[in-house]
Amino acid sequence: MTIASSSHINSSLHLCLNDLRLAGVVACLPDHQVQNIQLTDQFSIDDIRQISRSTGVESRYLADKPVTTGDLCLQAAKKLLHYLEWPLESVDGVILMTQTPNQLLPATACRIQHQLGLTKATFAFDVNLGCSAYPYGLWLAGSLFSSGVKRLLLLAGDTISHIVDPTDRATALLFGDAGTATALEKGESDTWHFLLGTDGSGADCLQAPNGGHLSMQGPSVFEFTLREVPPLIERLNSILGNQHDCYLFHQANRFMIEHLRRKCSIPPEIFPINISKYGNTSSASIPLLMASNLSNSYLKPSARVALVGYGVGLSWAAASVAFESDIAFQTMHFSDLI
Amino acid sequence: MKPEKISDFLFALADVLELDPEALTPTTSFSDIDWDSLAIISTIALADEHFGVMIPGQELSECKGIPDVLDLVKSELPS
């Protein structure tokens, strides 16, 4: 796989948004937790240990069919709306970032609009992105506020376990499922910065044909990540003139993200990692990391947080977001009562 | 490349691949080693960490032993 080379410094688009507020994030996990070490029907114990040592994944939550991406995101959205006490009629739209929608058509976000009981005066659509989905979604959703939107739900979720080949060493022990909901509204925050990029010459590195299994060329993806992410972080820090208070990286693989952390000179105490418990949850991984690992006490008021996604596409995005101190972060399980 | 840098690199690679610390030498063949995508990813990371070079994954996958890997590292080092 040959990926076109690109300039390290200028290979991302820099865009800015103002006057936004991130009100809360809820992540919904399937009920079924699987320990990798139990999967001895498909793999030897030695294989599982070696793979887990490298990827860092010890357990994952998997959505038993027929639980879908939409189901997980719906539960997260219900819990979030309930917690924030947002009237249904105050929500102007729903955007779902996913690579595993419930069906080819219609857009899963349309079903969710109805299931949540939102009014018909609501926009709803899906966006097909994975590892980079969340910072892309924040940029896209945030951009809509200048057109008059006052509140919206940004959903990000995947059930990659449904498209994994259970005998494939590279993917079968890596991916977990989750659905998340993020509440955005008009606010008075400092500027949010976004760096966005795409290199479709590497599209074959991570792909799933219609109706087929996911395939991943791990070394090519890692090579791409090492080439693009460190300059991306350097540029994001230079915009701010400083390091961020916290770095939330897409939880791709522990070996990879630890290497990136060291290369980017980010201290471990401001670089949470949760892949051991949840696996790589694709589009959900960054909001799941927020919901599971951030608490208001962890972040100082007006903290600057870097959100960094990279992978399938090939696509990458980094966001520098100003967090206020009263953001709601919660995790839940699919069957939890709301 | 200094011999001590090479031995540090091979020591770290053996550790990641769960081999004996002395299992990898500059002449080791991969005939007895599982040279899979995990090994290749580890080698890309360690070459970056120890020598500051990026070795292409595709070329690494075609290596038959440590001599090929070291040749790739040398070819990426500034002359």
Tab-separated table of C-alpha atoms in Angstrom:
chain	number	residue	atom	x	y	z
A	1	MET	CA	0.000	0.000	0.000
A	2	THR	CA	1.529	3.274	-1.113
A	3	ILE	CA	0.187	6.394	0.490
A	4	ALA	CA	0.899	9.702	-1.197
A	5	SER	CA	3.358	11.741	0.841
A	6	SER	CA	2.246	15.105	2.050
A	7	SER	CA	3.696	18.170	3.660
A	8	HIS	CA	3.972	17.741	7.414
A	9	ILE	CA	3.299	21.314	8.270
A	10	ASN	CA	0.602	22.272	5.802
A	11	SER	CA	-1.317	19.041	5.388
A	12	SER	CA	-4.264	20.083	7.548
A	13	LEU	CA	-6.935	22.717	7.113
A	14	HIS	CA	-7.143	25.170	10.034
A	15	LEU	CA	-10.681	26.311	10.863
A	16	CYS	CA	-12.108	28.200	13.846
A	17	LEU	CA	-15.446	28.424	15.612
A	18	ASN	CA	-16.671	30.774	18.316
A	19	ASP	CA	-19.408	30.995	20.932
A	20	LEU	CA	-20.082	27.314	21.531
A	21	ARG	CA	-20.728	25.383	24.714
A	22	LEU	CA	-20.261	21.690	25.288
A	23	ALA	CA	-22.953	20.910	27.845
A	24	GLY	CA	-22.476	17.185	28.386
A	25	VAL	CA	-21.358	13.791	27.109
A	26	VAL	CA	-22.938	10.410	27.841
A	27	ALA	CA	-21.491	7.117	26.613
A	28	CYS	CA	-23.651	3.991	26.439
A	29	LEU	CA	-21.942	0.610	26.545
A	30	PRO	CA	-23.529	-2.697	25.584
A	31	ASP	CA	-24.415	-4.950	28.537
A	32	HIS	CA	-22.147	-7.776	27.417
A	33	GLN	CA	-18.516	-7.490	28.558
A	34	VAL	CA	-16.066	-9.933	26.975
A	35	GLN	CA	-12.627	-10.690	28.419
A	36	ASN	CA	-10.174	-11.360	25.588
A	37	ILE	CA	-8.543	-14.141	27.574
A	38	GLN	CA	-11.841	-16.079	27.371
A	39	LEU	CA	-11.746	-16.268	23.566
A	40	THR	CA	-9.738	-19.485	23.413
A	41	ASP	CA	-12.100	-21.072	20.881
A	42	GLN	CA	-10.690	-18.811	18.165
A	43	PHE	CA	-7.116	-18.134	19.362
A	44	SER	CA	-4.412	-19.768	21.461
A	45	ILE	CA	-3.697	-18.341	24.916
A	46	ASP	CA	-0.220	-17.320	23.712
A	47	ASP	CA	-1.700	-15.454	20.756
A	48	ILE	CA	-4.220	-13.664	22.947
A	49	ARG	CA	-1.539	-12.661	25.471
A	50	GLN	CA	0.823	-11.403	22.771
A	51	ILE	CA	-1.893	-9.425	20.977
A	52	SER	CA	-3.272	-7.971	24.218
A	53	ARG	CA	0.206	-6.951	25.315
A	54	SER	CA	0.638	-4.935	22.145
A	55	THR	CA	-2.863	-3.524	21.678
A	56	GLY	CA	-3.469	-3.043	25.397
A	57	VAL	CA	-6.991	-4.475	25.085
A	58	GLU	CA	-8.045	-6.815	27.887
A	59	SER	CA	-11.816	-6.560	27.695
A	60	ARG	CA	-14.473	-5.009	25.511
A	61	TYR	CA	-18.209	-4.441	25.539
A	62	LEU	CA	-19.882	-6.073	22.545
A	63	ALA	CA	-23.390	-5.406	21.266
A	64	ASP	CA	-25.275	-8.683	20.951
A	65	LYS	CA	-27.391	-8.584	17.824
A	66	PRO	CA	-29.985	-7.171	17.389
A	67	VAL	CA	-28.644	-4.228	19.448
A	68	THR	CA	-27.531	-1.601	16.926
A	69	THR	CA	-25.396	1.517	16.830
A	70	GLY	CA	-28.630	3.520	16.813
A	71	ASP	CA	-29.879	1.747	19.942
A	72	LEU	CA	-26.718	2.593	21.889
A	73	CYS	CA	-26.700	6.221	20.739
A	74	LEU	CA	-30.425	6.552	21.456
A	75	GLN	CA	-29.976	5.439	25.075
A	76	ALA	CA	-27.057	7.834	25.511
A	77	ALA	CA	-29.092	10.688	24.033
A	78	LYS	CA	-32.117	9.942	26.241
A	79	LYS	CA	-29.958	9.945	29.364
A	80	LEU	CA	-28.217	13.159	28.352
A	81	LEU	CA	-31.455	15.035	27.580
A	82	HIS	CA	-32.938	13.801	30.841
A	83	TYR	CA	-29.900	14.883	32.849
A	84	LEU	CA	-29.635	18.304	31.211
A	85	GLU	CA	-33.411	18.809	31.377
A	86	TRP	CA	-33.401	20.105	27.841
A	87	PRO	CA	-36.990	20.388	26.527
A	88	LEU	CA	-37.350	18.213	23.413
A	89	GLU	CA	-38.530	21.179	21.374
A	90	SER	CA	-35.305	23.035	22.167
A	91	VAL	CA	-33.201	20.554	20.135
A	92	ASP	CA	-32.768	21.711	16.544
A	93	GLY	CA	-30.924	18.703	15.132
A	94	VAL	CA	-29.271	15.309	15.407
A	95	ILE	CA	-26.039	14.355	13.669
A	96	LEU	CA	-24.798	10.767	13.907
A	97	MET	CA	-21.165	10.002	13.145
A	98	THR	CA	-20.859	6.283	12.381
A	99	GLN	CA	-19.450	3.685	10.026
A	100	THR	CA	-21.955	1.070	11.147
A	101	PRO	CA	-25.440	2.580	10.734
A	102	ASN	CA	-28.442	0.380	11.463
A	103	GLN	CA	-29.158	0.030	7.755
A	104	LEU	CA	-27.823	1.295	4.424
A	105	LEU	CA	-30.865	3.558	4.368
A	106	PRO	CA	-32.535	5.476	5.877
A	107	ALA	CA	-30.038	7.499	7.895
A	108	THR	CA	-30.068	6.155	11.457
A	109	ALA	CA	-30.281	9.729	12.786
A	110	CYS	CA	-33.774	9.997	11.239
A	111	ARG	CA	-35.004	7.031	13.288
A	112	ILE	CA	-33.407	8.527	16.386
A	113	GLN	CA	-35.208	11.867	15.826
A	114	HIS	CA	-38.508	9.964	16.021
A	115	GLN	CA	-37.470	7.643	18.863
A	116	LEU	CA	-36.370	10.593	20.996
A	117	GLY	CA	-39.673	12.328	20.351
A	118	LEU	CA	-38.054	15.392	18.825
A	119	THR	CA	-40.285	17.700	16.828
A	120	LYS	CA	-40.497	17.438	13.043
A	121	ALA	CA	-38.788	20.825	12.834
A	122	THR	CA	-35.464	19.012	13.374
A	123	PHE	CA	-32.625	18.223	10.992
A	124	ALA	CA	-31.146	14.726	11.208
A	125	PHE	CA	-28.445	13.027	9.163
A	126	ASP	CA	-25.575	10.545	9.372
A	127	VAL	CA	-21.914	11.138	8.525
A	128	ASN	CA	-19.643	8.258	7.525
A	129	LEU	CA	-16.397	8.706	9.444
A	130	GLY	CA	-14.710	6.506	12.065
A	131	CYS	CA	-11.523	7.134	14.004
A	132	SER	CA	-11.468	10.855	13.173
A	133	ALA	CA	-15.250	11.230	13.493
A	134	TYR	CA	-15.552	13.042	16.801
A	135	PRO	CA	-13.413	16.141	16.192
A	136	TYR	CA	-14.866	16.258	12.660
A	137	GLY	CA	-18.342	16.055	14.166
A	138	LEU	CA	-17.654	18.874	16.622
A	139	TRP	CA	-16.465	21.063	13.767
A	140	LEU	CA	-19.432	20.212	11.531
A	141	ALA	CA	-21.992	20.555	14.305
A	142	GLY	CA	-20.374	23.716	15.634
A	143	SER	CA	-20.390	25.262	12.157
A	144	LEU	CA	-24.181	25.050	12.027
A	145	PHE	CA	-24.653	27.464	14.913
A	146	SER	CA	-23.807	30.451	12.714
A	147	SER	CA	-26.920	29.583	10.657
A	148	GLY	CA	-29.179	29.967	13.668
A	149	VAL	CA	-29.047	26.581	15.406
A	150	LYS	CA	-29.289	26.966	19.190
A	151	ARG	CA	-28.962	23.379	20.453
A	152	LEU	CA	-28.108	20.037	18.890
A	153	LEU	CA	-27.123	16.480	19.673
A	154	LEU	CA	-23.917	15.122	18.194
A	155	LEU	CA	-24.020	11.319	18.331
A	156	ALA	CA	-20.966	9.161	17.666
A	157	GLY	CA	-21.109	5.407	17.842
A	158	ASP	CA	-20.187	2.154	16.198
A	159	THR	CA	-20.821	-1.565	16.476
A	160	ILE	CA	-17.678	-2.637	14.650
A	161	SER	CA	-17.918	-6.086	16.279
A	162	HIS	CA	-20.763	-6.786	13.834
A	163	ILE	CA	-18.442	-6.474	10.819
A	164	VAL	CA	-15.291	-8.080	12.258
A	165	ASP	CA	-14.086	-11.474	11.031
A	166	PRO	CA	-13.993	-13.432	14.326
A	167	THR	CA	-10.928	-15.365	13.140
A	168	ASP	CA	-8.855	-12.302	12.109
A	169	ARG	CA	-5.993	-11.780	14.591
A	170	ALA	CA	-5.574	-8.135	13.608
A	171	THR	CA	-9.138	-7.043	14.412
A	172	ALA	CA	-11.101	-9.694	16.325
A	173	LEU	CA	-9.489	-8.877	19.695
A	174	LEU	CA	-9.234	-5.126	19.171
A	175	PHE	CA	-12.621	-3.538	18.561
A	176	GLY	CA	-15.383	-2.802	21.064
A	177	ASP	CA	-18.807	-1.225	20.640
A	178	ALA	CA	-20.267	1.959	22.131
A	179	GLY	CA	-22.688	4.759	21.396
A	180	THR	CA	-22.318	8.318	22.664
A	181	ALA	CA	-24.237	11.560	22.761
A	182	THR	CA	-22.808	15.052	23.105
A	183	ALA	CA	-24.935	18.127	23.788
A	184	LEU	CA	-23.841	21.344	22.121
A	185	GLU	CA	-25.413	24.751	22.490
A	186	LYS	CA	-24.693	28.365	21.808
A	187	GLY	CA	-22.340	29.760	24.399
A	188	GLU	CA	-19.642	32.312	24.981
A	189	SER	CA	-16.531	30.156	24.853
A	190	ASP	CA	-13.114	31.093	23.617
A	191	THR	CA	-12.341	30.120	20.041
A	192	TRP	CA	-12.326	26.413	19.196
A	193	HIS	CA	-9.635	25.494	16.662
A	194	PHE	CA	-9.795	22.579	14.237
A	195	LEU	CA	-7.142	20.994	12.036
A	196	LEU	CA	-8.667	18.659	9.455
A	197	GLY	CA	-7.055	16.438	6.841
A	198	THR	CA	-7.680	13.570	4.447
A	199	ASP	CA	-5.499	11.237	2.387
A	200	GLY	CA	-7.723	8.969	0.330
A	201	SER	CA	-4.704	7.343	-1.325
A	202	GLY	CA	-4.652	5.156	1.795
A	203	ALA	CA	-8.358	4.263	1.645
A	204	ASP	CA	-7.634	0.541	1.248
A	205	CYS	CA	-5.675	0.413	4.541
A	206	LEU	CA	-8.890	0.144	6.573
A	207	GLN	CA	-12.001	-0.901	4.720
A	208	ALA	CA	-15.124	-3.049	4.750
A	209	PRO	CA	-16.861	-3.820	1.440
A	210	ASN	CA	-20.680	-3.796	1.368
A	211	GLY	CA	-21.814	-6.744	3.454
A	212	GLY	CA	-18.230	-7.860	4.093
A	213	HIS	CA	-15.762	-7.955	6.953
A	214	LEU	CA	-13.475	-5.187	8.102
A	215	SER	CA	-9.859	-5.523	6.957
A	216	MET	CA	-6.965	-3.543	8.391
A	217	GLN	CA	-3.394	-3.182	7.210
A	218	GLY	CA	-1.995	-2.398	10.640
A	219	PRO	CA	1.544	-1.425	9.630
A	220	SER	CA	0.309	0.992	6.943
A	221	VAL	CA	-2.128	2.614	9.370
A	222	PHE	CA	0.612	2.936	11.990
A	223	GLU	CA	3.009	4.415	9.451
A	224	PHE	CA	0.372	6.982	8.440
A	225	THR	CA	-0.310	7.846	12.070
A	226	LEU	CA	3.350	8.345	12.899
A	227	ARG	CA	3.769	10.585	9.865
A	228	GLU	CA	0.688	12.775	10.391
A	229	VAL	CA	-0.087	12.985	14.100
A	230	PRO	CA	3.105	14.423	15.686
A	231	PRO	CA	3.173	17.441	13.307
A	232	LEU	CA	-0.577	17.819	13.868
A	233	ILE	CA	-0.053	18.114	17.640
A	234	GLU	CA	2.890	20.444	17.167
A	235	ARG	CA	0.726	22.712	15.034
A	236	LEU	CA	-2.246	22.554	17.426
A	237	ASN	CA	0.015	23.539	20.327
A	238	SER	CA	1.570	26.343	18.298
A	239	ILE	CA	-1.870	27.848	17.599
A	240	LEU	CA	-2.389	28.075	21.332
A	241	GLY	CA	1.221	29.001	22.004
A	242	ASN	CA	1.294	26.352	24.684
A	243	GLN	CA	0.541	22.770	25.609
A	244	HIS	CA	-3.060	21.825	26.290
A	245	ASP	CA	-4.385	20.931	29.747
A	246	CYS	CA	-5.434	17.504	28.538
A	247	TYR	CA	-5.008	15.365	25.383
A	248	LEU	CA	-7.726	12.939	24.377
A	249	PHE	CA	-6.446	10.680	21.597
A	250	HIS	CA	-8.512	8.179	19.642
A	251	GLN	CA	-7.925	4.904	21.486
A	252	ALA	CA	-6.573	2.977	18.500
A	253	ASN	CA	-4.033	0.675	20.122
A	254	ARG	CA	-2.078	1.252	23.344
A	255	PHE	CA	1.317	0.623	21.818
A	256	MET	CA	0.579	3.159	19.098
A	257	ILE	CA	-0.841	5.885	21.325
A	258	GLU	CA	1.902	5.496	23.947
A	259	HIS	CA	4.479	5.874	21.186
A	260	LEU	CA	2.683	8.972	19.891
A	261	ARG	CA	2.492	10.387	23.417
A	262	ARG	CA	6.240	10.070	23.924
A	263	LYS	CA	6.975	11.437	20.460
A	264	CYS	CA	4.726	14.438	21.115
A	265	SER	CA	6.306	14.964	24.590
A	266	ILE	CA	2.923	14.802	26.341
A	267	PRO	CA	3.106	13.917	30.074
A	268	PRO	CA	1.166	10.731	30.926
A	269	GLU	CA	-0.864	12.478	33.638
A	270	ILE	CA	-2.677	14.632	31.050
A	271	PHE	CA	-3.082	11.811	28.537
A	272	PRO	CA	-5.815	9.412	29.710
A	273	ILE	CA	-5.986	5.924	28.208
A	274	ASN	CA	-8.929	3.562	28.611
A	275	ILE	CA	-8.394	1.041	25.804
A	276	SER	CA	-7.708	-1.850	28.205
A	277	LYS	CA	-11.338	-1.897	29.328
A	278	TYR	CA	-13.222	-0.869	26.189
A	279	GLY	CA	-11.026	-1.718	23.177
A	280	ASN	CA	-10.982	0.483	20.083
A	281	THR	CA	-14.531	1.816	19.777
A	282	SER	CA	-13.947	3.693	16.512
A	283	SER	CA	-16.054	6.883	16.293
A	284	ALA	CA	-17.098	6.563	19.953
A	285	SER	CA	-13.618	6.329	21.425
A	286	ILE	CA	-12.950	10.020	22.196
A	287	PRO	CA	-16.371	10.827	23.720
A	288	LEU	CA	-16.201	7.507	25.628
A	289	LEU	CA	-12.814	8.590	26.964
A	290	MET	CA	-14.351	11.899	28.037
A	291	ALA	CA	-17.321	10.197	29.703
A	292	SER	CA	-15.260	7.529	31.457
A	293	ASN	CA	-12.069	9.362	32.395
A	294	LEU	CA	-12.846	13.043	32.850
A	295	SER	CA	-14.497	14.512	35.828
A	296	ASN	CA	-14.983	18.166	36.535
A	297	SER	CA	-12.403	17.994	39.294
A	298	TYR	CA	-9.822	16.667	36.844
A	299	LEU	CA	-10.008	19.755	34.680
A	300	LYS	CA	-9.494	23.308	35.804
A	301	PRO	CA	-12.194	25.817	34.863
A	302	SER	CA	-11.849	26.852	31.195
A	303	ALA	CA	-9.461	24.001	30.507
A	304	ARG	CA	-8.083	23.700	26.979
A	305	VAL	CA	-8.530	20.160	25.743
A	306	ALA	CA	-7.071	18.624	22.576
A	307	LEU	CA	-9.204	15.977	20.866
A	308	VAL	CA	-7.299	13.984	18.260
A	309	GLY	CA	-8.684	11.361	15.858
A	310	TYR	CA	-6.880	9.533	13.029
A	311	GLY	CA	-7.468	6.436	10.970
A	312	VAL	CA	-9.965	5.103	8.435
A	313	GLY	CA	-10.198	7.278	5.341
A	314	LEU	CA	-7.401	7.902	5.761
A	315	SER	CA	-8.625	10.874	7.724
A	316	TRP	CA	-7.439	12.909	10.678
A	317	ALA	CA	-8.708	15.763	12.810
A	318	ALA	CA	-7.543	17.610	15.880
A	319	ALA	CA	-9.688	20.000	17.867
A	320	SER	CA	-8.614	22.462	20.542
A	321	VAL	CA	-11.719	22.987	22.624
A	322	ALA	CA	-12.366	25.247	25.619
A	323	PHE	CA	-14.165	23.209	28.291
A	324	GLU	CA	-16.208	24.945	30.907
A	325	SER	CA	-16.223	23.561	34.425
A	326	ASP	CA	-19.808	22.318	34.565
A	327	ILE	CA	-19.848	19.721	31.779
A	328	ALA	CA	-21.775	16.526	32.542
A	329	PHE	CA	-19.764	13.365	31.818
A	330	GLN	CA	-21.460	9.996	32.365
A	331	THR	CA	-21.216	6.386	31.257
A	332	MET	CA	-24.115	3.929	31.311
A	333	HIS	CA	-25.043	0.459	30.151
A	334	PHE	CA	-27.630	-0.304	27.530
A	335	SER	CA	-30.170	-1.803	29.913
A	336	ASP	CA	-29.821	0.868	32.603
A	337	LEU	CA	-33.067	2.546	33.526
A	338	ILE	CA	-33.201	6.201	32.565
B	1	MET	CA	25.207	3.186	12.992
B	2	LYS	CA	27.049	2.622	16.244
B	3	PRO	CA	27.074	-1.042	17.402
B	4	GLU	CA	25.727	-0.086	20.842
B	5	LYS	CA	22.729	1.696	19.246
B	6	ILE	CA	22.035	-1.404	17.183
B	7	SER	CA	22.235	-3.666	20.205
B	8	ASP	CA	19.900	-1.361	22.197
B	9	PHE	CA	17.416	-1.467	19.311
B	10	LEU	CA	17.594	-5.279	19.036
B	11	PHE	CA	17.288	-5.672	22.799
B	12	ALA	CA	14.133	-3.530	22.823
B	13	LEU	CA	12.716	-5.389	19.813
B	14	ALA	CA	13.322	-8.770	21.479
B	15	ASP	CA	11.526	-7.504	24.560
B	16	VAL	CA	8.478	-6.369	22.552
B	17	LEU	CA	8.391	-9.681	20.663
B	18	GLU	CA	8.666	-11.601	23.951
B	19	LEU	CA	11.949	-13.268	22.934
B	20	ASP	CA	15.043	-13.892	25.038
B	21	PRO	CA	17.000	-10.636	25.411
B	22	GLU	CA	19.890	-12.113	23.408
B	23	ALA	CA	17.683	-13.751	20.767
B	24	LEU	CA	18.140	-11.043	18.136
B	25	THR	CA	21.567	-10.246	16.675
B	26	PRO	CA	22.561	-8.318	13.542
B	27	THR	CA	22.552	-11.644	11.647
B	28	THR	CA	19.321	-13.251	12.937
B	29	SER	CA	17.037	-14.750	10.285
B	30	PHE	CA	13.226	-14.612	10.688
B	31	SER	CA	12.829	-18.298	9.814
B	32	ASP	CA	12.051	-19.098	13.469
B	33	ILE	CA	10.291	-15.833	14.360
B	34	ASP	CA	6.658	-14.934	13.768
B	35	TRP	CA	7.254	-11.859	11.589
B	36	ASP	CA	3.642	-10.681	11.628
B	37	SER	CA	1.965	-7.275	11.585
B	38	LEU	CA	2.475	-6.811	15.348
B	39	ALA	CA	6.203	-7.396	14.931
B	40	ILE	CA	6.305	-4.987	12.012
B	41	ILE	CA	4.426	-2.260	13.908
B	42	SER	CA	6.797	-2.708	16.863
B	43	THR	CA	9.794	-2.403	14.563
B	44	ILE	CA	8.451	0.791	12.949
B	45	ALA	CA	7.994	2.323	16.412
B	46	LEU	CA	11.385	1.235	17.733
B	47	ALA	CA	13.250	2.410	14.616
B	48	ASP	CA	11.554	5.774	15.056
B	49	GLU	CA	12.436	5.874	18.766
B	50	HIS	CA	16.052	4.646	18.496
B	51	PHE	CA	17.166	6.073	15.142
B	52	GLY	CA	14.593	8.787	14.367
B	53	VAL	CA	13.679	7.191	11.028
B	54	MET	CA	10.422	5.977	9.540
B	55	ILE	CA	10.671	2.575	7.864
B	56	PRO	CA	7.854	1.786	5.403
B	57	GLY	CA	5.662	-1.075	6.661
B	58	GLN	CA	5.404	-2.638	3.207
B	59	GLU	CA	9.199	-2.932	2.873
B	60	LEU	CA	9.509	-4.231	6.433
B	61	SER	CA	6.999	-6.976	5.692
B	62	GLU	CA	9.334	-8.263	2.960
B	63	CYS	CA	12.364	-8.539	5.290
B	64	LYS	CA	13.805	-12.042	5.748
B	65	GLY	CA	15.876	-11.225	8.811
B	66	ILE	CA	17.510	-8.554	10.971
B	67	PRO	CA	20.165	-7.749	8.282
B	68	ASP	CA	17.341	-6.591	5.970
B	69	VAL	CA	15.790	-4.509	8.768
B	70	LEU	CA	19.126	-2.817	9.549
B	71	ASP	CA	19.672	-2.134	5.826
B	72	LEU	CA	16.281	-0.394	5.728
B	73	VAL	CA	17.178	1.706	8.785
B	74	LYS	CA	20.532	2.675	7.197
B	75	SER	CA	18.817	3.638	3.947
B	76	GLU	CA	16.546	6.036	5.831
B	77	LEU	CA	19.302	7.673	7.890
B	78	PRO	CA	20.604	10.985	6.558
B	79	SER	CA	23.866	10.353	4.720
